[in-house]
Coordinates of C-alpha atoms and ligand atoms in Angstrom, one line a residue:
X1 CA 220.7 92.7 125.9
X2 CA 220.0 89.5 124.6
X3 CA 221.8 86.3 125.1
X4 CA 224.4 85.0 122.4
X5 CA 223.9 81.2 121.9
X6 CA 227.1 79.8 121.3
X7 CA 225.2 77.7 118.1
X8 CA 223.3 80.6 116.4
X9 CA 224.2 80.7 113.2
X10 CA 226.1 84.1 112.2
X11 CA 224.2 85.5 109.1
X12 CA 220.5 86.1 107.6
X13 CA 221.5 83.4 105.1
X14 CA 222.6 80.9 107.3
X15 CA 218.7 80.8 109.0
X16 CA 216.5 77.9 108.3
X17 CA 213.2 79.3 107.3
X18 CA 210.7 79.9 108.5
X19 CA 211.6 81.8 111.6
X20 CA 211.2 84.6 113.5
X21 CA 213.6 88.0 113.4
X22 CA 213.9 90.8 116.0
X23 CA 215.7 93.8 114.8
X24 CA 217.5 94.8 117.4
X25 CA 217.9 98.2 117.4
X26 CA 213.9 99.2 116.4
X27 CA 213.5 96.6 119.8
X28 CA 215.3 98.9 121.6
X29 CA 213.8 102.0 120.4
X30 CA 210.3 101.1 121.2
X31 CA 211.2 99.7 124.7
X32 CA 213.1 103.1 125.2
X33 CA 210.5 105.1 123.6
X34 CA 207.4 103.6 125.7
X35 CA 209.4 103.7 128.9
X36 CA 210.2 107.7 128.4
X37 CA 206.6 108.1 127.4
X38 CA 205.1 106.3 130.8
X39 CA 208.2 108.3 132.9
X40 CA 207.3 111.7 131.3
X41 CA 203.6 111.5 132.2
X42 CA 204.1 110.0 136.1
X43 CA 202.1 106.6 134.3
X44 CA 203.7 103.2 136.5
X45 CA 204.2 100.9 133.4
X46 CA 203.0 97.1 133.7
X47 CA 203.7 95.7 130.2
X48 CA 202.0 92.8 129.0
X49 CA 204.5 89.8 128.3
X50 CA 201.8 88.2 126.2
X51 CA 203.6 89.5 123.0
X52 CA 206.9 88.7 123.7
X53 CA 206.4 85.6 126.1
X54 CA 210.5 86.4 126.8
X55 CA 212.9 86.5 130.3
X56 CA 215.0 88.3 128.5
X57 CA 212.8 90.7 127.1
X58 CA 210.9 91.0 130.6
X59 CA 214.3 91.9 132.2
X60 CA 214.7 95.3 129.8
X61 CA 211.9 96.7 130.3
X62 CA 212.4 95.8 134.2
X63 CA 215.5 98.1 133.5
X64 CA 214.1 100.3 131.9
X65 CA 211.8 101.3 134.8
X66 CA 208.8 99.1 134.5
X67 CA 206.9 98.8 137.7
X68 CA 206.1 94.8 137.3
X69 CA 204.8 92.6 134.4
X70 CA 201.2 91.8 132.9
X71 CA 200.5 88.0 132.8
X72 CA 197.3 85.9 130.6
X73 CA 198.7 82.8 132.1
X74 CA 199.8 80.2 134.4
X75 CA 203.2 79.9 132.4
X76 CA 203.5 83.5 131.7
X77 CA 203.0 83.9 135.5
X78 CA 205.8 81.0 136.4
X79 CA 208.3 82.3 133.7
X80 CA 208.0 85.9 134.6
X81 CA 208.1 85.2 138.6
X82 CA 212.0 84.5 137.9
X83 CA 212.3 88.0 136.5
X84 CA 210.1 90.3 138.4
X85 CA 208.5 90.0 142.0
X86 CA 205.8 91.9 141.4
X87 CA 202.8 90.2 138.6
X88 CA 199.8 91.0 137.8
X89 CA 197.6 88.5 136.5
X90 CA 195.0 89.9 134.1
X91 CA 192.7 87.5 133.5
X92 CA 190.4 86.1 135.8
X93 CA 191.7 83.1 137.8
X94 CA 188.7 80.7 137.7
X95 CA 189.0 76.9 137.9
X96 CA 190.7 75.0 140.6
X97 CA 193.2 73.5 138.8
X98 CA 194.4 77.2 137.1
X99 CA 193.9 78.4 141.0
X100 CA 196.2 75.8 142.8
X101 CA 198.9 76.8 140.1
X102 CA 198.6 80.3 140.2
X103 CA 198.6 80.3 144.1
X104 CA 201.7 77.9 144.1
X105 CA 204.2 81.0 142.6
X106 CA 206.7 81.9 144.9
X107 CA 205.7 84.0 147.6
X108 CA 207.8 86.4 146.9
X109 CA 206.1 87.6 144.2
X110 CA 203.5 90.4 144.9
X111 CA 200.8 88.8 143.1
X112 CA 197.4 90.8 141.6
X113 CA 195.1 89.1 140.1
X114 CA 191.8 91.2 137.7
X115 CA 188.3 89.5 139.4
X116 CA 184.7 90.6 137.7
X117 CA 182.5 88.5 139.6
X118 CA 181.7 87.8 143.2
X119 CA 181.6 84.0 142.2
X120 CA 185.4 84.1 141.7
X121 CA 186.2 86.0 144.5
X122 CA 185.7 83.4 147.7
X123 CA 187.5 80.4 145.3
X124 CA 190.3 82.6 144.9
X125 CA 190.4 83.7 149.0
X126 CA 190.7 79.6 149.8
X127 CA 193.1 79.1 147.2
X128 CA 195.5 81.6 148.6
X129 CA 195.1 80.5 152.2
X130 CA 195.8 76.8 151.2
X131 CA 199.2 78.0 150.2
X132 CA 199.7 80.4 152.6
X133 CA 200.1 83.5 150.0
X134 CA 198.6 87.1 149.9
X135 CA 197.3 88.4 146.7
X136 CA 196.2 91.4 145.8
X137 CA 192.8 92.1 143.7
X138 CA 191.7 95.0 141.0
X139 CA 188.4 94.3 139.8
X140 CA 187.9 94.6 136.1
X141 CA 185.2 97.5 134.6
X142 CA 184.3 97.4 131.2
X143 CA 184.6 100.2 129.7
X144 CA 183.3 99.3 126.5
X145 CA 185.2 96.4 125.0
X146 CA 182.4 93.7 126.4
X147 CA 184.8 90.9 127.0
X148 CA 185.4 90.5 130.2
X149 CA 184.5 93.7 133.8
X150 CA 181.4 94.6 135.2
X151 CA 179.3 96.9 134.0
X152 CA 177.8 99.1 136.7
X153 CA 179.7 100.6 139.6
X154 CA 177.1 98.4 142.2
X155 CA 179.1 95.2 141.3
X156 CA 182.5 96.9 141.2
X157 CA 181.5 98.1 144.9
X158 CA 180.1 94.8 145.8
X159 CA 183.5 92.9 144.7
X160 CA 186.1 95.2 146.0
X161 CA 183.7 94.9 149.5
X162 CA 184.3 91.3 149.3
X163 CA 187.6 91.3 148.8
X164 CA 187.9 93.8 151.8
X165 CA 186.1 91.6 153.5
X166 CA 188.1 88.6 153.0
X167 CA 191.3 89.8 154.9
X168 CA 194.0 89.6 154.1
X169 CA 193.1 89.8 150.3
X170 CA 193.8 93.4 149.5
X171 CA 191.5 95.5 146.9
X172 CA 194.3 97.5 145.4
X173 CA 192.3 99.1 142.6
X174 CA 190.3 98.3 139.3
X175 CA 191.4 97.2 136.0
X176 CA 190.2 97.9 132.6
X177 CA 191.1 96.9 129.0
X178 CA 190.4 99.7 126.0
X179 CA 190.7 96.8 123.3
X180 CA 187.7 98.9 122.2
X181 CA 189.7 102.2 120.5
X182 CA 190.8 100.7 117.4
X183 CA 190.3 103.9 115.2
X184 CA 193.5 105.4 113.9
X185 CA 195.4 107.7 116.8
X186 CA 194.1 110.7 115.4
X187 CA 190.4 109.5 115.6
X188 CA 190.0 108.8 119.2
X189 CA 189.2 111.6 120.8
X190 CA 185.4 110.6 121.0
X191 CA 186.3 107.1 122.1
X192 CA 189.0 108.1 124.8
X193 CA 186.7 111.2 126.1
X194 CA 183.6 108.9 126.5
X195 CA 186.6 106.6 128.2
X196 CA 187.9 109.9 130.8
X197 CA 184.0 110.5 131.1
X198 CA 182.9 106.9 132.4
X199 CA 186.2 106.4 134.5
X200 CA 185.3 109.5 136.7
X201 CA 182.0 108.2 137.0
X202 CA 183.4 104.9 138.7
X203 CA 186.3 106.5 140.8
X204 CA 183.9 108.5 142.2
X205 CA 181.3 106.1 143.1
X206 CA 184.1 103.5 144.5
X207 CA 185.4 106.9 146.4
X208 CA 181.7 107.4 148.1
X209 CA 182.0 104.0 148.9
X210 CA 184.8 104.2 151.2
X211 CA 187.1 102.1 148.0
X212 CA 188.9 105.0 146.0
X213 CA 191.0 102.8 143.6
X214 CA 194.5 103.4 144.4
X215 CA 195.6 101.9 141.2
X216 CA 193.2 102.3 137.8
X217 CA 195.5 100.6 135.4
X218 CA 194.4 100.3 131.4
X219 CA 195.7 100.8 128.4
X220 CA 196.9 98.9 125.4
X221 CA 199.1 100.1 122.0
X222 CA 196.8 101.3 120.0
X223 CA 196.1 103.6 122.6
X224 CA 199.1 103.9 124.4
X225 CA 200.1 107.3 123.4
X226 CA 197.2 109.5 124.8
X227 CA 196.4 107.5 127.9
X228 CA 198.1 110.6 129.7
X229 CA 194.6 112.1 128.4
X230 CA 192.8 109.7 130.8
X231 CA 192.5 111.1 133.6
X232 CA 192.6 109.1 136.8
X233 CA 195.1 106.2 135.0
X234 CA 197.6 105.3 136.9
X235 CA 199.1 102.5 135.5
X236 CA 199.4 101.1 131.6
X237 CA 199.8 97.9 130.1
X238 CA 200.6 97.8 126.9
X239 CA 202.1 94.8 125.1
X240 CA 201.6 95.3 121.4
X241 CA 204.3 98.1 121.3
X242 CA 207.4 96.2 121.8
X243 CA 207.8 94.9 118.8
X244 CA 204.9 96.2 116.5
X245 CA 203.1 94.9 113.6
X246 CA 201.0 95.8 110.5
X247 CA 197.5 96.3 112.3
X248 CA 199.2 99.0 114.4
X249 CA 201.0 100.7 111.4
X250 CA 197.5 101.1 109.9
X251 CA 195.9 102.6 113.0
X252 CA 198.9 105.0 113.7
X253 CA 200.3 103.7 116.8
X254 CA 203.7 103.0 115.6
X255 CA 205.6 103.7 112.1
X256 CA 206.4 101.2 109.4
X257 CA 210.1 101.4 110.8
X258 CA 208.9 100.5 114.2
X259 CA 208.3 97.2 113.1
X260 CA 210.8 95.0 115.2
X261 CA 209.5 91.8 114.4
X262 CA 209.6 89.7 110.7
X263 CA 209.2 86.5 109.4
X264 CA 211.9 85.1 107.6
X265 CA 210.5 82.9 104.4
X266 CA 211.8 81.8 101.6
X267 CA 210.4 81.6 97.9
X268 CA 209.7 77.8 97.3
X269 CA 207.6 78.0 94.1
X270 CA 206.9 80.5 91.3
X271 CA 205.0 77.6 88.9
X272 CA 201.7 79.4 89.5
X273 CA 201.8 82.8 87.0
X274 CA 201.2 85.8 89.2
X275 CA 202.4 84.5 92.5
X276 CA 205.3 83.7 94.3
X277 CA 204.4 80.7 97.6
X278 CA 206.5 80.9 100.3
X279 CA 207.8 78.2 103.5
X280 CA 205.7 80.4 105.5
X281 CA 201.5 79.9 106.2
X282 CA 199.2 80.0 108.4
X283 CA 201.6 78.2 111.2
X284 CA 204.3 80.9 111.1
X285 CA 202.0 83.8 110.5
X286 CA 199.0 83.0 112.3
X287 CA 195.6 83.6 110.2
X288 CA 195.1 87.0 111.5
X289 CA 193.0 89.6 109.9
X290 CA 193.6 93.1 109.5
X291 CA 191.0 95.8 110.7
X292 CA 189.9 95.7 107.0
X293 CA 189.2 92.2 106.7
X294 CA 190.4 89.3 104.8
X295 CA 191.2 91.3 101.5
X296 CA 194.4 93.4 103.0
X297 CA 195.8 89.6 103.5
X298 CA 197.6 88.1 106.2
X299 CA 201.3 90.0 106.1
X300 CA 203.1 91.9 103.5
X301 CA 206.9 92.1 102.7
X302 CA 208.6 94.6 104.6
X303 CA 210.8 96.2 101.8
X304 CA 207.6 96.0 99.0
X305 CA 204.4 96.3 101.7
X306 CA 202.3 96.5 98.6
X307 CA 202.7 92.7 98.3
X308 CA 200.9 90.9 100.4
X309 CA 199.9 87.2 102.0
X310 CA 196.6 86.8 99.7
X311 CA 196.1 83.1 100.6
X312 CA 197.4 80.5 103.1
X313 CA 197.8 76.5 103.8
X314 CA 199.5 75.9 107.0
X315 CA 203.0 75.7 105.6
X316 CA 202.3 77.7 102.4
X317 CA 201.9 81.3 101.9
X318 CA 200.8 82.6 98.8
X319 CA 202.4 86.2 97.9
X320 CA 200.2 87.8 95.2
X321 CA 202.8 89.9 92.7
X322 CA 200.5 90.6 90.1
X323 CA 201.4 94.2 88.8
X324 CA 204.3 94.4 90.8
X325 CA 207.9 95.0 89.1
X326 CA 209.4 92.3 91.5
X327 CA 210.4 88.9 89.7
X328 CA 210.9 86.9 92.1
X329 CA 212.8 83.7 92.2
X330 CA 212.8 80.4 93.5
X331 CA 215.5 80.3 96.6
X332 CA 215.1 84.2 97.5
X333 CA 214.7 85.1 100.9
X334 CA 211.9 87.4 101.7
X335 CA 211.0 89.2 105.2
X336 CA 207.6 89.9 106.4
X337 CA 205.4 91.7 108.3
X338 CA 202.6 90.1 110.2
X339 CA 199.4 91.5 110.8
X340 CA 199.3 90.4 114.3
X341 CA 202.9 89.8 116.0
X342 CA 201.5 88.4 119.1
X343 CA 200.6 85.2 117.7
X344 CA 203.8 84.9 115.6
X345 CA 205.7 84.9 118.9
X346 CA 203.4 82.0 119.9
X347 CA 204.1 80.3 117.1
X348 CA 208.3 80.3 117.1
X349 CA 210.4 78.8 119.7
X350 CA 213.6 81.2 119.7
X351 CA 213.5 84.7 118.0
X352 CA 216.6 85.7 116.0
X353 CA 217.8 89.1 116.7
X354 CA 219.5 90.8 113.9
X355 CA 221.5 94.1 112.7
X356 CA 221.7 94.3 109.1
X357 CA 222.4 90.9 107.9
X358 CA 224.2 89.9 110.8
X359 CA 222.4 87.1 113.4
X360 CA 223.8 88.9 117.0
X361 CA 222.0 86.9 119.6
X362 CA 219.0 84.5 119.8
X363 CA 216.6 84.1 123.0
X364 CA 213.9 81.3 123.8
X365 CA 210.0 82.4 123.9
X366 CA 210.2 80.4 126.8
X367 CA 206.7 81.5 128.7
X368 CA 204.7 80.2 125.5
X369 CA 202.7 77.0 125.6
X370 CA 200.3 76.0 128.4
X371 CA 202.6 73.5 130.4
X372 CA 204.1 74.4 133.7
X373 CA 207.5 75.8 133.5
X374 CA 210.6 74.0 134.2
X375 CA 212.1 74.8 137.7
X376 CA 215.4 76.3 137.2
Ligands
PLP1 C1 194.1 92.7 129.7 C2 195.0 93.2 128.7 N1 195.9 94.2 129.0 C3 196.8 94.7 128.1 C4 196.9 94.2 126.8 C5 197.9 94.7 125.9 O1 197.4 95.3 124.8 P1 198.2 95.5 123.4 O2 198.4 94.1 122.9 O3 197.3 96.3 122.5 O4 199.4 96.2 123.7 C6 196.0 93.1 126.4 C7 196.0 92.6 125.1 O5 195.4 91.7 124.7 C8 195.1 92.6 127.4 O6 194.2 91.7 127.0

């Protein structure tokens, strides 16, 4: 699936560290396994390129029978309107500047775009007709996260009216982000009930309105796997679940062997008794937390997870082998697993993606960073 470069180098060994590894084949059995999950419960899937920020990564899961992609940004919108025709951009466009850009995509894309407020509604309308594009709205509920969606149905009748009103904007449904259900997979029952409970509440209100959604899309990893239990989703988003990391071991959304994604470090010091520092802080790991706080660290090694990231500088990371039967060395080569694999991709350039020891193919993280993309 992924593009050879003709310069990648051939083996593990041959990497400069720190960088970032894919293994291939636990890649492919996450994209396969979400795509089978979405097809074997009628769920459209819309996965959010925010975690791997990569064409080629965009294209599988286009293969694989996603509906369309999930976009933050401007660049993620531009990158991913080469591979799909059909974005969604989840995050509300507010700001002319961020407005002209998004409305500039080529009009070929079927662009939606997640509005919670009437204020961003008539920028938005004047935007699209200054270049000539139709775009499509779902206006965000909160359903408990309180980030962003509006909290009574009222204002979720009052924007999608709006947008009616503003022909030919279409209201094609409402949007909602569960960023909320963090317990472990086997806890959420209360969480995803109160969830099932609340979105009936506003599908029926928007239906006495005259605005049944014909699109509720939600979801995320942690609670990918028993969105089929919420009733009235149509569509899911998940973005997490591609490649995987520590955070959604721990809450049960994926198995330690589901982890696609490592960073490769090497062991540059063992002078301080107890602890072995490697190439790798807080710029190649990001200075994420686990659900547990600071304590569990900030990524352990994927072959010993009991040792773990205890401290960072921004090009240090310090591994804490205290009571551990590993002795390590100066030179050795170590793999590990962040807690958050979202920023990681953020951080890297290219990924490496690997079998074994063997480097088969590399691929550019070419939607990340803020400027606009490159015509091609
Ligand atoms: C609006 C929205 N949808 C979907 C996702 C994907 O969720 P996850 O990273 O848990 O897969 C995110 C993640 O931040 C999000 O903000």
């Amino acid at each position: 699936m992924p593009i050879t470069r003709k310069n990648t180098p051939h083996f593990l060994d041959q990497l400069e560290t720190p960088c970032a590894l894919v293994d291939l084949d636990r890649l492919s059995h996450n994209l396969d396994r979400m795509a089978a999950y979405c097809v074997l419960h009628g769920l459209a899937l819309r996965p959010h390129v925010k975690t791997h920020k990569s064409q080629r990564i965009a294209a599988e899961q286009l293969r694989l029978g996603a509906a369309g992609l999930t976009c933050a940004t401007p660049r993620e919108l531009e990158v991913m309107s080469e591979t799909s025709n059909d974005l969604l951009l989840a995050h509300p466009p507010v700001g002319a500047a961020k407005l002209h850009r998004v409305m500039a995509l080529s009009r070929d894309v079927r662009l939606t775009v997640a509005i919670d407020s009437l204020e961003a509604v008539e920028p938005m309308a004047e935007a699209a007709d200054a270049a000539g594009r139709q775009v499509g709205v779902y206006v965000e509920v909160d359903v408990g996260m309180r980030r962003v969606g509006v909290a009574t149905a009222e204002e979720a009748i009052a924007i999608a009216r709006r947008v009616r009103g503003l022909p030919p904007r279409q209201y094609r449904g409402i949007t909602f982000y569960p960023g909320h259900v963090r317990q472990h997979l086997l806890r959420q029952d209360e969480p995803l009930g109160r969830l099932r409970d609340d979105l009936a509440t506003w599908i029926a209100a928007l239906g006495d309105a005259g605005l049944a959604p014909e699109v509720v899309s939600g979801g995320s990893t942690p609670a990918a796997w028993r969105m089929h239990e919420v009733t009235g989703v149509t569509e899911v988003r998940p973005g997490t679940y591609v490649y995987n990391d520590r955070a959604t071991v721990e809450i049960g959304a994926c198995g330690w062997e589901d982890c696609a994604l490592t960073v490769l470090a090497t062991v540059i010091s063992t002078a301080v008794p107890g602890q072995a520092v490697v190439d790798a802080g807080s710029k190649a790991l990001g200075r994420e937390p686990m659900p547990a706080g600071e304590e569990a660290g900030y990524g352990c090694l994927l072959d010993r997870p009991d040792i773990r990231v205890v401290r960072m500088s921004e090009e240090h990371g310090i591994l804490d082998v205290r009571g551990s039967d590993w002795q390590p060395r100066v030179g050795d080569v170590v793999r590990i697993v962040p807690n958050h694999v979202c920023i990681v991709v953020h951080l890297n350039d290219l990924m490496y993606g690997v079998r074994g020891m063997v480097v088969e193919a590399s691929w550019p993280v070419n939607a990340r960073g803020r400027v606009p993309a490159p015509a091609s």
